[in-house]
mmCIF file of C-alpha atoms in Angstrom:
data_model
loop_
_atom_site.group_PDB
_atom_site.id
_atom_site.type_symbol
_atom_site.label_atom_id
_atom_site.label_comp_id
_atom_site.label_asym_id
_atom_site.label_seq_id
_atom_site.Cartn_x
_atom_site.Cartn_y
_atom_site.Cartn_z
ATOM 1 C CA MET C 1 7.367 -16.871 -10.210
ATOM 2 C CA GLN C 2 4.411 -19.192 -9.767
ATOM 3 C CA ASN C 3 1.494 -18.740 -12.173
ATOM 4 C CA ILE C 4 -1.431 -20.379 -10.444
ATOM 5 C CA ASN C 5 -4.441 -18.483 -11.855
ATOM 6 C CA LEU C 6 -6.577 -18.975 -8.778
ATOM 7 C CA PHE C 7 -8.608 -15.901 -9.699
ATOM 8 C CA LYS C 8 -11.030 -16.478 -12.550
ATOM 9 C CA PRO C 9 -13.441 -13.567 -13.023
ATOM 10 C CA PRO C 10 -16.513 -13.693 -15.257
ATOM 11 C CA ARG C 11 -15.919 -12.531 -18.820
ATOM 12 C CA HIS C 12 -17.519 -9.121 -18.288
ATOM 13 C CA LEU C 13 -14.957 -8.354 -15.568
ATOM 14 C CA ARG C 14 -11.773 -9.385 -17.368
ATOM 15 C CA ASN C 15 -10.785 -5.926 -18.553
ATOM 16 C CA ALA C 16 -7.738 -4.706 -16.611
ATOM 17 C CA HIS C 17 -8.951 -1.105 -16.399
ATOM 18 C CA ILE C 18 -12.364 -2.142 -15.086
ATOM 19 C CA GLN C 19 -10.639 -4.277 -12.463
ATOM 20 C CA THR C 20 -8.359 -1.403 -11.466
ATOM 21 C CA VAL C 21 -11.110 1.212 -11.194
ATOM 22 C CA LEU C 22 -13.515 -1.066 -9.301
ATOM 23 C CA ASN C 23 -10.798 -1.688 -6.728
ATOM 24 C CA SER C 24 -11.605 1.629 -5.075
ATOM 25 C CA GLN C 25 -14.558 3.192 -6.898
ATOM 26 C CA GLY C 26 -18.206 2.388 -7.640
ATOM 27 C CA PRO C 27 -19.886 -0.410 -5.666
ATOM 28 C CA ARG C 28 -16.821 -1.127 -3.537
ATOM 29 C CA LYS C 29 -16.570 2.497 -2.461
ATOM 30 C CA LEU C 30 -20.248 2.536 -1.536
ATOM 31 C CA ARG C 31 -19.928 -0.707 0.415
ATOM 32 C CA ALA C 32 -16.832 0.621 2.206
ATOM 33 C CA LYS C 33 -18.736 3.727 3.327
ATOM 34 C CA MET C 34 -21.522 1.592 4.784
ATOM 35 C CA ILE C 35 -18.989 -0.638 6.548
ATOM 36 C CA GLN C 36 -17.140 2.365 7.961
ATOM 37 C CA GLN C 37 -20.358 3.669 9.524
ATOM 38 C CA ARG C 38 -20.869 0.386 11.371
ATOM 39 C CA LEU C 39 -17.349 0.073 12.738
ATOM 40 C CA SER C 40 -16.452 1.158 16.266
ATOM 41 C CA THR C 41 -13.007 2.318 15.245
ATOM 42 C CA GLN C 42 -10.399 3.482 17.746
ATOM 43 C CA GLN C 43 -8.295 6.372 16.420
ATOM 44 C CA LEU C 44 -4.622 6.089 17.346
ATOM 45 C CA GLU C 45 -1.351 7.950 16.939
ATOM 46 C CA LEU C 46 1.565 5.545 16.698
ATOM 47 C CA ARG C 47 4.936 6.968 17.734
ATOM 48 C CA ALA C 48 8.182 5.737 16.222
ATOM 49 C CA GLU C 49 11.417 5.775 18.180
ATOM 50 C CA ASP C 50 12.586 8.885 16.298
ATOM 51 C CA GLY C 51 9.400 10.770 17.228
ATOM 52 C CA THR C 52 7.559 10.268 13.944
ATOM 53 C CA LEU C 53 3.789 10.066 14.418
ATOM 54 C CA LEU C 54 1.565 7.911 12.226
ATOM 55 C CA LEU C 55 -2.232 7.922 12.321
ATOM 56 C CA ALA C 56 -3.871 4.514 12.592
ATOM 57 C CA GLU C 57 -7.305 3.011 13.083
ATOM 58 C CA LEU C 58 -7.885 -0.079 15.211
ATOM 59 C CA ASP C 59 -10.944 -2.287 14.833
ATOM 60 C CA MET C 60 -11.689 -5.274 17.041
ATOM 61 C CA PRO C 61 -14.132 -8.114 16.355
ATOM 62 C CA VAL C 62 -16.927 -9.326 18.596
ATOM 63 C CA ALA C 63 -15.160 -12.667 19.076
ATOM 64 C CA PRO C 64 -11.399 -11.976 18.996
ATOM 65 C CA ARG C 65 -8.800 -14.666 18.319
ATOM 66 C CA ALA C 66 -5.722 -12.906 19.811
ATOM 67 C CA ALA C 67 -4.396 -12.225 16.307
ATOM 68 C CA LEU C 68 -3.619 -8.895 14.648
ATOM 69 C CA VAL C 69 -3.519 -7.986 10.969
ATOM 70 C CA VAL C 70 -1.805 -4.711 10.097
ATOM 71 C CA LEU C 71 -2.993 -3.224 6.782
ATOM 72 C CA LEU C 72 -0.936 -0.739 4.736
ATOM 73 C CA HIS C 73 -2.505 1.274 1.906
ATOM 74 C CA GLY C 74 -1.097 2.290 -1.464
ATOM 75 C CA TRP C 75 0.444 5.588 -2.560
ATOM 76 C CA GLU C 76 -1.951 8.488 -1.927
ATOM 77 C CA GLY C 77 -4.467 6.108 -0.403
ATOM 78 C CA SER C 78 -5.313 6.008 3.290
ATOM 79 C CA SER C 79 -6.610 3.861 6.097
ATOM 80 C CA ARG C 80 -10.096 4.623 4.758
ATOM 81 C CA SER C 81 -9.498 3.650 1.138
ATOM 82 C CA SER C 82 -12.252 1.340 -0.081
ATOM 83 C CA TYR C 83 -10.010 -1.728 -0.356
ATOM 84 C CA MET C 84 -8.643 -1.139 3.141
ATOM 85 C CA VAL C 85 -12.099 -0.963 4.718
ATOM 86 C CA THR C 86 -13.588 -3.958 2.897
ATOM 87 C CA THR C 87 -10.491 -6.051 3.617
ATOM 88 C CA ALA C 88 -10.710 -5.048 7.276
ATOM 89 C CA ALA C 89 -14.360 -6.112 7.394
ATOM 90 C CA ARG C 90 -13.530 -9.512 5.892
ATOM 91 C CA LEU C 91 -10.815 -10.074 8.501
ATOM 92 C CA LEU C 92 -12.928 -8.803 11.394
ATOM 93 C CA ALA C 93 -15.639 -11.304 10.475
ATOM 94 C CA GLN C 94 -13.066 -14.060 11.076
ATOM 95 C CA GLY C 95 -12.014 -12.744 14.479
ATOM 96 C CA TYR C 96 -8.860 -10.789 13.624
ATOM 97 C CA ASP C 97 -8.059 -7.417 15.155
ATOM 98 C CA VAL C 98 -7.227 -5.043 12.308
ATOM 99 C CA LEU C 99 -4.878 -2.060 12.499
ATOM 100 C CA ARG C 100 -5.149 0.186 9.426
ATOM 101 C CA VAL C 101 -2.055 2.384 9.349
ATOM 102 C CA ASN C 102 -1.629 5.650 7.467
ATOM 103 C CA LEU C 103 1.824 6.219 6.066
ATOM 104 C CA ARG C 104 3.294 9.659 6.727
ATOM 105 C CA ASP C 105 1.341 12.451 4.938
ATOM 106 C CA HIS C 106 -1.535 10.123 4.062
ATOM 107 C CA GLY C 107 -5.046 10.351 5.399
ATOM 108 C CA ASP C 108 -5.420 13.434 7.599
ATOM 109 C CA SER C 109 -1.866 13.322 8.905
ATOM 110 C CA HIS C 110 -0.002 16.040 6.998
ATOM 111 C CA HIS C 111 0.275 18.145 10.155
ATOM 112 C CA LEU C 112 1.969 15.516 12.302
ATOM 113 C CA ASN C 113 5.514 15.534 10.897
ATOM 114 C CA ARG C 114 7.466 18.360 9.270
ATOM 115 C CA GLU C 115 9.488 16.251 6.865
ATOM 116 C CA LEU C 116 7.678 14.965 3.789
ATOM 117 C CA PHE C 117 6.743 11.388 3.015
ATOM 118 C CA ASN C 118 8.913 9.379 0.682
ATOM 119 C CA SER C 119 8.818 5.726 -0.273
ATOM 120 C CA THR C 120 12.046 4.785 1.541
ATOM 121 C CA ARG C 121 10.621 5.537 4.984
ATOM 122 C CA THR C 122 10.098 1.937 6.076
ATOM 123 C CA PRO C 123 12.114 2.260 9.328
ATOM 124 C CA GLU C 124 9.662 4.720 10.852
ATOM 125 C CA VAL C 125 6.709 2.476 10.014
ATOM 126 C CA ALA C 126 8.465 -0.572 11.467
ATOM 127 C CA SER C 127 9.373 1.360 14.614
ATOM 128 C CA ALA C 128 5.830 2.663 15.083
ATOM 129 C CA LEU C 129 4.461 -0.872 14.665
ATOM 130 C CA GLN C 130 7.037 -2.183 17.128
ATOM 131 C CA GLY C 131 5.751 0.218 19.756
ATOM 132 C CA PHE C 132 2.214 -0.996 19.171
ATOM 133 C CA VAL C 133 2.854 -4.751 19.246
ATOM 134 C CA ASP C 134 5.137 -4.407 22.285
ATOM 135 C CA THR C 135 2.249 -2.941 24.276
ATOM 136 C CA HIS C 136 -0.389 -5.465 23.153
ATOM 137 C CA ASP C 137 -0.658 -9.166 23.820
ATOM 138 C CA TYR C 138 -1.187 -10.860 20.457
ATOM 139 C CA GLU C 139 -0.382 -14.500 19.852
ATOM 140 C CA ARG C 140 -0.012 -13.903 16.107
ATOM 141 C CA VAL C 141 0.790 -10.814 14.042
ATOM 142 C CA TYR C 142 0.473 -10.408 10.271
ATOM 143 C CA LEU C 143 1.374 -7.606 7.881
ATOM 144 C CA VAL C 144 -0.575 -7.037 4.638
ATOM 145 C CA GLY C 145 -0.126 -4.260 2.095
ATOM 146 C CA TYR C 146 -1.570 -3.105 -1.201
ATOM 147 C CA SER C 147 0.504 -1.543 -4.021
ATOM 148 C CA LEU C 148 3.121 0.754 -2.419
ATOM 149 C CA GLY C 149 1.887 -0.551 0.940
ATOM 150 C CA ALA C 150 2.784 -4.020 -0.342
ATOM 151 C CA SER C 151 6.336 -2.842 -0.964
ATOM 152 C CA PHE C 152 6.463 -1.398 2.551
ATOM 153 C CA ALA C 153 5.110 -4.652 4.001
ATOM 154 C CA LEU C 154 7.698 -6.813 2.242
ATOM 155 C CA ARG C 155 10.633 -4.552 3.082
ATOM 156 C CA ILE C 156 9.554 -4.286 6.713
ATOM 157 C CA ALA C 157 9.179 -8.068 6.880
ATOM 158 C CA ALA C 158 12.705 -8.484 5.511
ATOM 159 C CA ASP C 159 14.291 -5.863 7.746
ATOM 160 C CA SER C 160 12.273 -6.094 10.965
ATOM 161 C CA GLY C 161 9.952 -9.086 10.673
ATOM 162 C CA VAL C 162 11.627 -11.150 13.370
ATOM 163 C CA ALA C 163 11.735 -8.260 15.851
ATOM 164 C CA LEU C 164 8.073 -7.520 15.181
ATOM 165 C CA GLY C 165 7.178 -11.162 15.684
ATOM 166 C CA LEU C 166 5.493 -11.393 12.293
ATOM 167 C CA ASP C 167 3.926 -14.738 11.418
ATOM 168 C CA ALA C 168 3.347 -13.829 7.757
ATOM 169 C CA ALA C 169 3.497 -10.920 5.326
ATOM 170 C CA ILE C 170 1.459 -10.454 2.150
ATOM 171 C CA GLY C 171 1.959 -7.910 -0.625
ATOM 172 C CA VAL C 172 -0.721 -7.347 -3.278
ATOM 173 C CA CYS C 173 0.669 -5.887 -6.524
ATOM 174 C CA PRO C 174 3.863 -4.299 -5.149
ATOM 175 C CA PRO C 175 5.905 -1.912 -7.352
ATOM 176 C CA THR C 176 8.879 -4.199 -7.928
ATOM 177 C CA ASP C 177 10.946 -1.713 -9.938
ATOM 178 C CA PRO C 178 9.694 1.857 -9.363
ATOM 179 C CA ALA C 179 11.577 3.231 -12.374
ATOM 180 C CA ARG C 180 9.707 0.824 -14.621
ATOM 181 C CA VAL C 181 6.429 1.752 -12.932
ATOM 182 C CA MET C 182 7.083 5.403 -13.744
ATOM 183 C CA ASP C 183 7.810 4.505 -17.372
ATOM 184 C CA THR C 184 4.515 2.605 -17.502
ATOM 185 C CA LEU C 185 2.620 5.557 -16.060
ATOM 186 C CA ASN C 186 4.230 7.901 -18.578
ATOM 187 C CA HIS C 187 3.598 5.728 -21.628
ATOM 188 C CA GLY C 188 0.497 3.747 -20.668
ATOM 189 C CA PHE C 189 -3.132 4.778 -20.281
ATOM 190 C CA PHE C 190 -2.905 8.497 -19.502
ATOM 191 C CA ALA C 191 -5.617 8.479 -16.813
ATOM 192 C CA TYR C 192 -3.378 6.788 -14.256
ATOM 193 C CA GLU C 193 -0.577 9.342 -14.562
ATOM 194 C CA ARG C 194 -3.137 12.149 -14.266
ATOM 195 C CA TYR C 195 -4.745 10.511 -11.237
ATOM 196 C CA PHE C 196 -1.505 10.150 -9.296
ATOM 197 C CA PHE C 197 -0.252 13.585 -10.368
ATOM 198 C CA LYS C 198 -3.380 15.293 -9.053
ATOM 199 C CA LYS C 199 -3.389 13.273 -5.846
ATOM 200 C CA TRP C 200 0.299 13.911 -5.095
ATOM 201 C CA ARG C 201 0.078 17.606 -6.003
ATOM 202 C CA ARG C 202 -2.883 18.000 -3.646
ATOM 203 C CA SER C 203 -0.988 16.201 -0.887
ATOM 204 C CA LEU C 204 2.006 18.497 -1.333
ATOM 205 C CA GLN C 205 -0.308 21.503 -1.223
ATOM 206 C CA LEU C 206 -1.801 20.310 2.060
ATOM 207 C CA LYS C 207 1.672 19.816 3.493
ATOM 208 C CA LEU C 208 2.626 23.352 2.559
ATOM 209 C CA GLU C 209 -0.441 24.725 4.320
ATOM 210 C CA HIS C 210 0.826 23.231 7.572
ATOM 211 C CA PHE C 211 4.529 23.954 6.973
ATOM 212 C CA PRO C 212 4.814 27.046 4.713
ATOM 213 C CA GLU C 213 8.524 27.301 5.538
ATOM 214 C CA LEU C 214 9.091 24.323 3.223
ATOM 215 C CA ASP C 215 8.762 26.972 0.513
ATOM 216 C CA TYR C 216 8.062 25.028 -2.662
ATOM 217 C CA ALA C 217 4.807 26.736 -3.726
ATOM 218 C CA GLU C 218 6.284 28.237 -6.899
ATOM 219 C CA GLU C 219 7.777 24.955 -8.122
ATOM 220 C CA LEU C 220 4.559 23.132 -7.291
ATOM 221 C CA ALA C 221 2.502 25.602 -9.309
ATOM 222 C CA GLN C 222 4.766 25.087 -12.321
ATOM 223 C CA ALA C 223 4.650 21.268 -12.233
ATOM 224 C CA ARG C 224 2.576 19.665 -14.982
ATOM 225 C CA SER C 225 3.426 15.964 -14.605
ATOM 226 C CA LEU C 226 4.699 13.312 -12.226
ATOM 227 C CA ASP C 227 8.121 13.716 -13.800
ATOM 228 C CA ASP C 228 8.049 17.418 -12.916
ATOM 229 C CA LEU C 229 7.129 16.625 -9.319
ATOM 230 C CA ASN C 230 9.858 13.995 -9.070
ATOM 231 C CA GLN C 231 12.479 16.402 -10.399
ATOM 232 C CA MET C 232 11.353 19.042 -7.899
ATOM 233 C CA PHE C 233 10.744 16.814 -4.902
ATOM 234 C CA ILE C 234 13.486 14.193 -4.826
ATOM 235 C CA PRO C 235 16.670 16.352 -4.752
ATOM 236 C CA ARG C 236 15.168 18.794 -2.238
ATOM 237 C CA HIS C 237 13.281 16.517 0.115
ATOM 238 C CA THR C 238 15.091 13.172 0.119
ATOM 239 C CA ILE C 239 18.728 12.170 0.591
ATOM 240 C CA TYR C 240 18.984 11.352 -3.123
ATOM 241 C CA ASP C 241 20.269 13.776 -5.747
ATOM 242 C CA GLU C 242 19.020 11.752 -8.716
ATOM 243 C CA VAL C 243 15.544 10.415 -9.433
ATOM 244 C CA GLY C 244 16.968 7.062 -10.529
ATOM 245 C CA ASP C 245 18.865 6.612 -7.266
ATOM 246 C CA TYR C 246 15.687 7.270 -5.300
ATOM 247 C CA PHE C 247 13.705 4.721 -7.293
ATOM 248 C CA ALA C 248 16.470 2.148 -6.890
ATOM 249 C CA ALA C 249 16.467 2.691 -3.124
ATOM 250 C CA TYR C 250 13.050 1.119 -2.697
ATOM 251 C CA ALA C 251 13.067 -1.410 -5.523
ATOM 252 C CA LEU C 252 12.451 -5.052 -4.611
ATOM 253 C CA VAL C 253 14.584 -6.530 -7.385
ATOM 254 C CA GLY C 254 17.758 -8.531 -6.855
ATOM 255 C CA SER C 255 18.652 -9.387 -3.272
ATOM 256 C CA ARG C 256 16.612 -6.669 -1.515
ATOM 257 C CA LEU C 257 14.405 -9.228 0.237
ATOM 258 C CA ALA C 258 17.152 -11.799 0.850
ATOM 259 C CA ALA C 259 16.927 -11.426 4.638
ATOM 260 C CA LEU C 260 13.280 -12.545 4.721
ATOM 261 C CA GLU C 261 12.748 -15.041 7.530
ATOM 262 C CA VAL C 262 8.999 -14.474 7.689
ATOM 263 C CA ALA C 263 6.766 -16.535 5.406
ATOM 264 C CA SER C 264 5.764 -14.012 2.752
ATOM 265 C CA THR C 265 3.556 -13.999 -0.330
ATOM 266 C CA ILE C 266 3.266 -11.683 -3.313
ATOM 267 C CA ILE C 267 -0.066 -11.735 -5.149
ATOM 268 C CA ALA C 268 -0.037 -10.096 -8.581
ATOM 269 C CA SER C 269 -1.889 -10.015 -11.891
ATOM 270 C CA GLU C 270 -0.381 -10.379 -15.339
ATOM 271 C CA ASP C 271 -2.615 -7.626 -16.740
ATOM 272 C CA ASP C 272 -1.730 -4.985 -14.135
ATOM 273 C CA PRO C 273 -1.813 -1.714 -16.140
ATOM 274 C CA ILE C 274 0.446 0.127 -13.679
ATOM 275 C CA ILE C 275 3.066 -2.357 -12.464
ATOM 276 C CA PRO C 276 4.864 -4.636 -14.974
ATOM 277 C CA VAL C 277 4.359 -8.161 -13.652
ATOM 278 C CA GLU C 278 7.452 -9.482 -15.439
ATOM 279 C CA ASP C 279 9.647 -7.547 -13.000
ATOM 280 C CA LEU C 280 8.730 -10.044 -10.290
ATOM 281 C CA ALA C 281 11.064 -12.516 -12.015
ATOM 282 C CA ARG C 282 13.938 -10.156 -11.168
ATOM 283 C CA ILE C 283 13.540 -10.823 -7.442
ATOM 284 C CA ASP C 284 16.188 -13.319 -6.368
ATOM 285 C CA PRO C 285 14.593 -16.651 -5.332
ATOM 286 C CA ILE C 286 13.983 -16.788 -1.590
ATOM 287 C CA GLU C 287 12.791 -19.882 0.256
ATOM 288 C CA THR C 288 10.402 -17.894 2.430
ATOM 289 C CA LEU C 289 8.815 -15.949 -0.457
ATOM 290 C CA SER C 290 6.005 -17.254 -2.662
ATOM 291 C CA ILE C 291 4.882 -15.366 -5.754
ATOM 292 C CA GLU C 292 1.402 -16.003 -7.107
ATOM 293 C CA THR C 293 0.187 -14.495 -10.369
ATOM 294 C CA SER C 294 -3.167 -14.664 -12.112
ATOM 295 C CA ARG C 295 -4.028 -13.805 -15.713
ATOM 296 C CA TYR C 296 -6.579 -11.202 -14.641
ATOM 297 C CA GLY C 297 -7.031 -8.802 -11.751
ATOM 298 C CA GLY C 298 -5.797 -5.385 -12.870
ATOM 299 C CA HIS C 299 -4.014 -3.319 -10.250
ATOM 300 C CA CYS C 300 -5.066 -4.634 -6.822
ATOM 301 C CA GLY C 301 -8.593 -5.318 -8.067
ATOM 302 C CA PHE C 302 -9.318 -9.046 -8.384
ATOM 303 C CA ILE C 303 -13.003 -8.116 -8.535
ATOM 304 C CA GLU C 304 -15.227 -11.160 -8.939
ATOM 305 C CA SER C 305 -18.733 -9.643 -9.115
ATOM 306 C CA LEU C 306 -20.584 -6.450 -10.024
ATOM 307 C CA GLY C 307 -21.033 -5.954 -6.301
ATOM 308 C CA ALA C 308 -17.257 -5.405 -6.324
ATOM 309 C CA ARG C 309 -16.440 -8.315 -4.065
ATOM 310 C CA SER C 310 -12.705 -8.918 -4.216
ATOM 311 C CA TRP C 311 -11.301 -12.428 -4.451
ATOM 312 C CA VAL C 312 -7.979 -11.271 -3.033
ATOM 313 C CA GLU C 313 -9.561 -10.682 0.377
ATOM 314 C CA ASP C 314 -10.441 -14.376 0.583
ATOM 315 C CA ARG C 315 -6.982 -15.327 -0.666
ATOM 316 C CA ILE C 316 -5.370 -13.186 2.032
ATOM 317 C CA LEU C 317 -7.524 -14.895 4.641
ATOM 318 C CA GLN C 318 -6.568 -18.341 3.322
ATOM 319 C CA ILE C 319 -2.862 -17.545 3.523
ATOM 320 C CA LEU C 320 -3.150 -16.219 7.070
ATOM 321 C CA GLN C 321 -5.081 -19.245 8.245
ATOM 322 C CA GLN C 322 -2.551 -21.610 6.660
ATOM 323 C CA SER C 323 0.565 -19.852 7.930
ATOM 324 C CA PRO C 324 2.521 -21.708 10.635
ATOM 325 C CA ALA C 325 3.029 -20.012 13.966
ATOM 326 C CA THR C 326 6.460 -18.511 14.568
#
């Protein structure tokens, strides 16, 4: 793990919780709304080989450079999350096409697929992206994700990066060991557990409205915590009988990323209040993977001003511009 401390916020923005909240709320949310109104976004449905449909939004710059950046959001985020929109705007200004992809059951996509989202569903995302890049003529293709989207990006790069023709992959604050993330949510600042519980419960309610035959309304009404939802959801709606086995299935620790042939970078902060940064040291060393950590930044924030400008957007751009062509 490489501690480089490139991000140095002013003193009044060094609190991890402030960084985390400003990632998607306050000034950044307002700026994202204004950006969204100016974009001429093309709404797409991407089809995977198995028939899975994923909603996506494609934005193209005035002066394109024949390069595509695919952006993946975090858990219970969407293609229109504040950080997704502001990152897209930063990339568009430099001539990149930007494809913001909604994972299954995120954004307004609960009606598209009967089976529920779970965090091991990287093959369907890779397949849907393959269909897109195969029908477009890009000289360079990059994959960038935030939080759970960062985990998806890194796993897809390891499993399908060569087939997709990826030139680089970047993950911002990925959940390295999901079991440890859940422990942190349960024993850390309570607001984060409450936030994700309410967001996931609402998502499951929306899914049930479209597919009432899934028949979990009673269990959902009784759930009071993320642990309750995990105990209800995982045995019934994944291939895993135990919560621990499910978490282990999408962990990045050990040799999970050993097949990486695409130049990849993890950007993380030591003060992340949701994801323990020390778990990054449990990823087996890989020649193609760089890990950058900074003292401050919170969870995916890296906010450098009260206008909620994020340093990580510039760092992403630097990495893309420096990456060698495949």
